[in-house]
Coordinates of C-alpha atoms (C1' of nucleotides) in Angstrom, one line a residue:
Chain A
M242 CA 114.4 44.4 34.5
S243 CA 116.8 46.9 36.0
F244 CA 120.3 46.2 37.0
G245 CA 119.5 46.6 40.6
D246 CA 116.5 44.3 40.5
Y247 CA 118.6 41.7 38.7
I248 CA 121.4 41.5 41.2
R249 CA 119.2 41.7 44.2
Q250 CA 117.2 38.7 42.9
A251 CA 120.4 36.8 42.0
R252 CA 121.7 37.4 45.5
L253 CA 118.5 36.5 47.3
A254 CA 118.3 33.3 45.3
R255 CA 121.7 32.3 46.5
Q256 CA 120.9 33.4 50.0
Q257 CA 118.1 30.8 50.2
T258 CA 120.7 28.0 50.3
D259 CA 123.8 29.8 51.4
K260 CA 124.2 32.0 54.4
G261 CA 127.2 33.7 52.9
Y262 CA 125.1 35.8 50.6
S263 CA 123.9 38.6 52.8
L264 CA 124.3 42.0 51.3
R265 CA 127.1 42.8 53.7
Q266 CA 129.1 39.7 52.9
V267 CA 128.7 40.1 49.2
A268 CA 129.8 43.7 49.5
G269 CA 132.8 42.6 51.6
R270 CA 133.9 40.1 49.0
V271 CA 133.3 42.4 46.1
G272 CA 135.2 45.2 47.9
V273 CA 132.6 47.9 48.5
E274 CA 130.7 49.4 51.4
P275 CA 127.4 47.6 52.2
A276 CA 125.5 50.9 52.0
Y277 CA 126.7 51.3 48.4
L278 CA 125.6 47.9 47.3
S279 CA 122.3 48.4 49.0
K280 CA 121.6 51.6 47.0
I281 CA 122.7 49.8 43.8
E282 CA 120.3 46.9 44.4
R283 CA 117.5 49.4 44.9
D284 CA 118.5 51.5 41.9
V285 CA 119.0 54.5 44.1
F286 CA 122.4 54.8 42.6
P287 CA 123.3 54.0 39.0
P288 CA 125.1 50.8 38.2
P289 CA 128.7 50.8 39.4
S290 CA 132.0 50.5 37.6
E291 CA 132.9 47.8 35.1
Q292 CA 135.3 46.3 37.7
M293 CA 132.7 46.0 40.4
I294 CA 130.2 44.5 37.9
V295 CA 132.7 41.9 36.9
N296 CA 133.4 41.1 40.6
L297 CA 129.7 40.9 41.3
A298 CA 129.1 38.5 38.4
A299 CA 131.9 36.3 39.6
D300 CA 130.6 36.2 43.2
L301 CA 127.0 35.7 42.2
G302 CA 127.8 33.2 39.4
E303 CA 126.2 35.4 36.7
D304 CA 127.3 36.1 33.2
P305 CA 129.4 39.3 33.3
D306 CA 128.4 40.2 29.7
V307 CA 124.7 40.1 30.7
L308 CA 125.3 42.1 33.9
L309 CA 127.3 44.7 32.0
A310 CA 124.6 44.9 29.3
L311 CA 121.9 45.5 32.0
A312 CA 124.1 48.4 33.1
G313 CA 124.3 49.7 29.5
K314 CA 128.0 48.9 29.4
L315 CA 130.2 46.9 27.1
S316 CA 133.3 45.1 28.5
S317 CA 136.5 46.9 27.7
E318 CA 137.8 43.5 26.4
L319 CA 135.2 43.5 23.6
R320 CA 135.6 47.2 22.9
E321 CA 139.3 46.7 22.4
I322 CA 138.7 43.9 19.9
I323 CA 136.4 46.0 17.9
V324 CA 138.6 49.1 18.1
R325 CA 141.5 47.2 16.5
R326 CA 139.5 46.8 13.3
P327 CA 136.8 49.4 13.5
Q328 CA 135.5 49.4 9.9
L329 CA 135.2 45.7 9.6
F330 CA 133.4 45.2 12.9
A331 CA 131.3 48.3 12.5
E332 CA 129.9 47.0 9.3
L333 CA 129.4 43.5 10.6
I334 CA 127.6 44.6 13.7
R335 CA 125.3 47.0 11.8
Q336 CA 124.4 44.3 9.4
L337 CA 123.5 42.0 12.2
K338 CA 121.4 44.6 14.0
D339 CA 118.1 43.2 12.9
A340 CA 119.2 39.7 12.0
P341 CA 117.4 36.9 13.9
D342 CA 119.3 35.2 16.7
H343 CA 119.7 32.0 14.9
A344 CA 121.5 33.7 12.0
I345 CA 124.1 35.1 14.5
L346 CA 124.4 31.8 16.2
R347 CA 125.1 30.2 12.8
M348 CA 127.9 32.6 12.3
V349 CA 129.4 31.8 15.6
R350 CA 129.4 28.1 14.7
E351 CA 130.9 28.8 11.3
V352 CA 133.8 30.5 13.0
T353 CA 134.0 27.8 15.6
D354 CA 134.4 25.3 12.9
G355 CA 137.2 27.5 11.7
D356 CA 136.5 27.2 8.0
W357 CA 138.7 30.0 6.8
Chain B
M829 CA 149.3 57.2 14.8
S830 CA 147.6 59.2 17.6
F831 CA 144.2 60.8 17.4
G832 CA 145.7 64.2 17.5
D833 CA 148.2 63.5 14.7
Y834 CA 145.5 62.0 12.6
I835 CA 143.1 64.9 12.7
R836 CA 145.8 67.5 12.3
Q837 CA 147.0 65.8 9.2
A838 CA 143.4 65.5 7.9
R839 CA 142.8 69.1 8.5
L840 CA 146.1 70.3 7.0
A841 CA 145.4 68.2 3.9
R842 CA 142.1 69.9 3.4
Q843 CA 143.7 73.3 4.1
Q844 CA 145.9 72.9 1.1
T845 CA 143.0 73.4 -1.3
D846 CA 140.4 75.0 0.9
K847 CA 141.0 78.2 3.0
G848 CA 138.0 77.2 5.2
Y849 CA 140.0 74.6 7.2
S850 CA 142.0 76.7 9.6
L851 CA 142.0 75.4 13.1
R852 CA 139.8 78.3 14.1
Q853 CA 137.2 77.7 11.4
V854 CA 137.0 74.0 12.0
A855 CA 136.7 74.6 15.7
G856 CA 133.9 77.1 15.0
R857 CA 131.9 74.7 12.9
V858 CA 132.5 71.8 15.3
G859 CA 131.4 74.0 18.2
V860 CA 134.5 74.3 20.4
E861 CA 137.1 76.8 21.4
P862 CA 140.1 77.0 19.1
A863 CA 142.5 76.6 22.0
Y864 CA 140.8 73.3 22.8
L865 CA 141.1 71.9 19.3
S866 CA 144.7 73.0 19.2
K867 CA 145.5 71.0 22.4
I868 CA 143.7 68.0 21.0
E869 CA 145.6 68.1 17.7
R870 CA 148.8 68.1 19.6
D871 CA 147.7 65.4 22.1
V872 CA 148.1 67.8 25.0
F873 CA 144.5 66.9 25.9
P874 CA 143.0 63.5 25.5
P875 CA 140.5 62.9 22.7
P876 CA 137.2 64.7 23.1
S877 CA 133.7 63.5 23.5
E878 CA 132.0 61.1 21.1
Q879 CA 129.8 64.0 19.9
M880 CA 132.8 66.2 19.0
I881 CA 134.5 63.3 17.3
V882 CA 131.5 62.7 15.2
N883 CA 131.3 66.4 14.3
L884 CA 135.0 66.4 13.4
A885 CA 134.6 63.4 11.2
A886 CA 131.7 65.0 9.3
D887 CA 133.6 68.3 8.9
L888 CA 136.9 66.6 7.8
G889 CA 135.2 64.0 5.7
E890 CA 136.7 61.1 7.7
D891 CA 135.1 57.9 8.8
P892 CA 133.6 58.4 12.3
D893 CA 134.2 54.8 13.3
V894 CA 137.9 55.1 12.5
L895 CA 138.2 58.4 14.4
L896 CA 136.4 57.0 17.4
A897 CA 138.6 53.9 17.3
L898 CA 141.8 56.1 17.3
A899 CA 140.3 57.7 20.4
G900 CA 139.8 54.2 21.9
K901 CA 136.0 54.7 21.9
L902 CA 133.1 52.8 20.4
S903 CA 130.1 54.6 19.0
S904 CA 127.1 54.4 21.3
E905 CA 125.1 53.2 18.3
L906 CA 127.2 50.0 18.0
R907 CA 127.3 49.6 21.8
E908 CA 123.5 49.7 21.9
I909 CA 123.2 47.0 19.2
I910 CA 125.5 44.7 21.2
V911 CA 123.9 45.4 24.5
R912 CA 120.5 44.3 23.3
R913 CA 121.8 40.8 22.7
P914 CA 125.0 40.6 24.9
Q915 CA 125.6 36.9 24.9
L916 CA 125.2 36.4 21.2
F917 CA 127.4 39.3 20.2
A918 CA 130.0 38.7 22.9
E919 CA 130.5 35.2 21.7
L920 CA 130.7 36.2 18.0
I921 CA 133.1 39.0 18.7
R922 CA 135.4 36.8 20.8
Q923 CA 135.4 34.2 18.1
L924 CA 136.4 36.8 15.5
K925 CA 139.1 38.3 17.6
D926 CA 141.9 36.5 15.7
A927 CA 140.1 35.8 12.5
P928 CA 141.7 37.2 9.4
D929 CA 140.1 40.2 7.8
H930 CA 138.8 38.3 4.8
A931 CA 136.8 35.9 7.0
I932 CA 135.0 38.8 8.7
L933 CA 134.4 40.4 5.3
R934 CA 132.9 37.2 4.1
M935 CA 130.5 37.2 7.0
V936 CA 129.4 40.7 6.2
R937 CA 128.6 39.6 2.6
E938 CA 126.8 36.6 3.8
V939 CA 124.5 38.8 5.8
T940 CA 124.2 41.4 3.0
D941 CA 123.0 38.6 0.8
G942 CA 120.4 38.0 3.5
D943 CA 120.4 34.3 3.4
W944 CA 118.6 33.6 6.6
Chain C
dT1059 C1' 117.6 39.4 76.9
dC1060 C1' 121.3 41.0 74.8
dA1061 C1' 124.8 40.7 71.3
dT1062 C1' 125.0 40.1 66.4
dT1063 C1' 123.7 40.6 62.0
dT1064 C1' 120.8 42.7 58.7
dG1065 C1' 119.6 46.3 55.4
dT1066 C1' 119.3 51.4 54.9
dG1067 C1' 119.4 56.9 55.5
dT1068 C1' 122.2 61.0 55.3
dA1069 C1' 126.1 63.4 54.2
dG1070 C1' 130.4 64.1 52.2
dT1071 C1' 134.5 63.3 49.0
dG1072 C1' 138.3 62.4 45.5
dT1073 C1' 138.8 61.8 40.6
dT1074 C1' 137.8 62.1 35.9
dT1075 C1' 135.6 64.2 32.0
dA1076 C1' 135.1 67.7 28.9
dG1077 C1' 135.5 71.5 28.2
dT1078 C1' 135.7 77.6 28.5
dA1079 C1' 138.0 82.2 28.8
dC1080 C1' 141.4 85.3 27.7
dA1081 C1' 145.6 86.8 26.5
dC1082 C1' 149.6 86.5 23.7
dA1083 C1' 153.0 86.3 19.7
dC1084 C1' 153.5 85.4 15.0
dT1085 C1' 152.3 85.8 9.9
dA1086 C1' 150.0 87.5 5.7
dC1087 C1' 148.7 91.0 3.0
dA1088 C1' 146.4 95.3 1.3
Chain D
dT1157 C1' 152.0 99.8 8.6
dG1158 C1' 148.2 98.4 10.7
dT1159 C1' 144.7 95.0 10.9
dA1160 C1' 142.9 90.5 10.3
dG1161 C1' 143.7 85.9 10.8
dT1162 C1' 146.8 82.1 12.6
dG1163 C1' 147.9 78.8 16.4
dT1164 C1' 149.0 78.3 21.4
dG1165 C1' 150.0 79.0 26.7
dT1166 C1' 147.9 79.6 31.3
dA1167 C1' 144.3 79.3 34.3
dC1168 C1' 140.0 78.0 35.6
dT1169 C1' 135.5 75.3 36.0
dA1170 C1' 130.9 72.7 36.0
dA1171 C1' 129.1 68.3 35.9
dA1172 C1' 129.4 63.5 36.2
dC1173 C1' 131.3 59.4 38.2
dA1174 C1' 132.3 56.2 41.7
dC1175 C1' 132.3 55.7 45.6
dT1176 C1' 133.2 56.2 51.5
dA1177 C1' 132.0 57.0 56.5
dC1178 C1' 128.9 56.7 60.1
dA1179 C1' 124.8 56.2 62.3
dC1180 C1' 120.5 53.9 62.9
dA1181 C1' 116.4 50.7 63.5
dA1182 C1' 114.7 46.2 62.8
dA1183 C1' 115.2 41.3 62.8
dT1184 C1' 117.8 37.0 64.4
dG1185 C1' 119.4 33.7 67.4
dA1186 C1' 122.0 31.8 71.5

DNA sequence: TCATTTGTGTAGTGTTTAGTACACACTACA
DNA sequence: TGTAGTGTGTACTAAACACTACACAAATGA
């Protein structure tokens, strides 16, 4: 699914139960022109800036990492973490490229348990 | 150390023993104008494109991930891996933000040993 | 029925990115 | 002593990015 499709669906879903989710109102809260959001929802324009994606995620109650990923972007927050220790993270990520989801999840839990 | 400083030093180090590492020759092999490389080495211009950084790394025998990191960038290769499974990787990376190096290294080895 | 609200088409714009082109002065060296 | 190679200053630019401004037709709803 494209970025545009995704946010249009998310918005329409909200609009079912909440009148405040017209394209114009969302655009207003997010801080852009309605015509611009319209084009983005229909993939006439490419996905917007990281800031606008984050704002959209907050307004629509979606996961910003997922929305950014649909836009082919990575949050600057995560980029900065990696860039601080490029070799370490580069190797880890390459190793995990083809690992199954559960293997990665297990790592997350290992670290959560803080056993270092 | 800045990106410019770093590549200038790397180039000058090579130039000690190899005449083929003048600014002009490196620029030629990498595929840019000498004046441009000159400005980059002195941080008059911001770091160049990912492609040029990768070419520079290859020519100077440096680690492309490190060079990209000095430029504040992440290779599109790594970005794509993350973007394929954004939630999983986002959580892992955030968890590892403040983990000590050896903890991350241990993870790398765990995956290398392929115990999933 | 008429004012409001809705989404959308067309056109234009400021900023950033990622460079090029050319001339110049200095140094090495044959 | 000239010519080949060195790095650098100034000026310019093409393309991509991230939007805005305004007008318009269709639907809604009091």
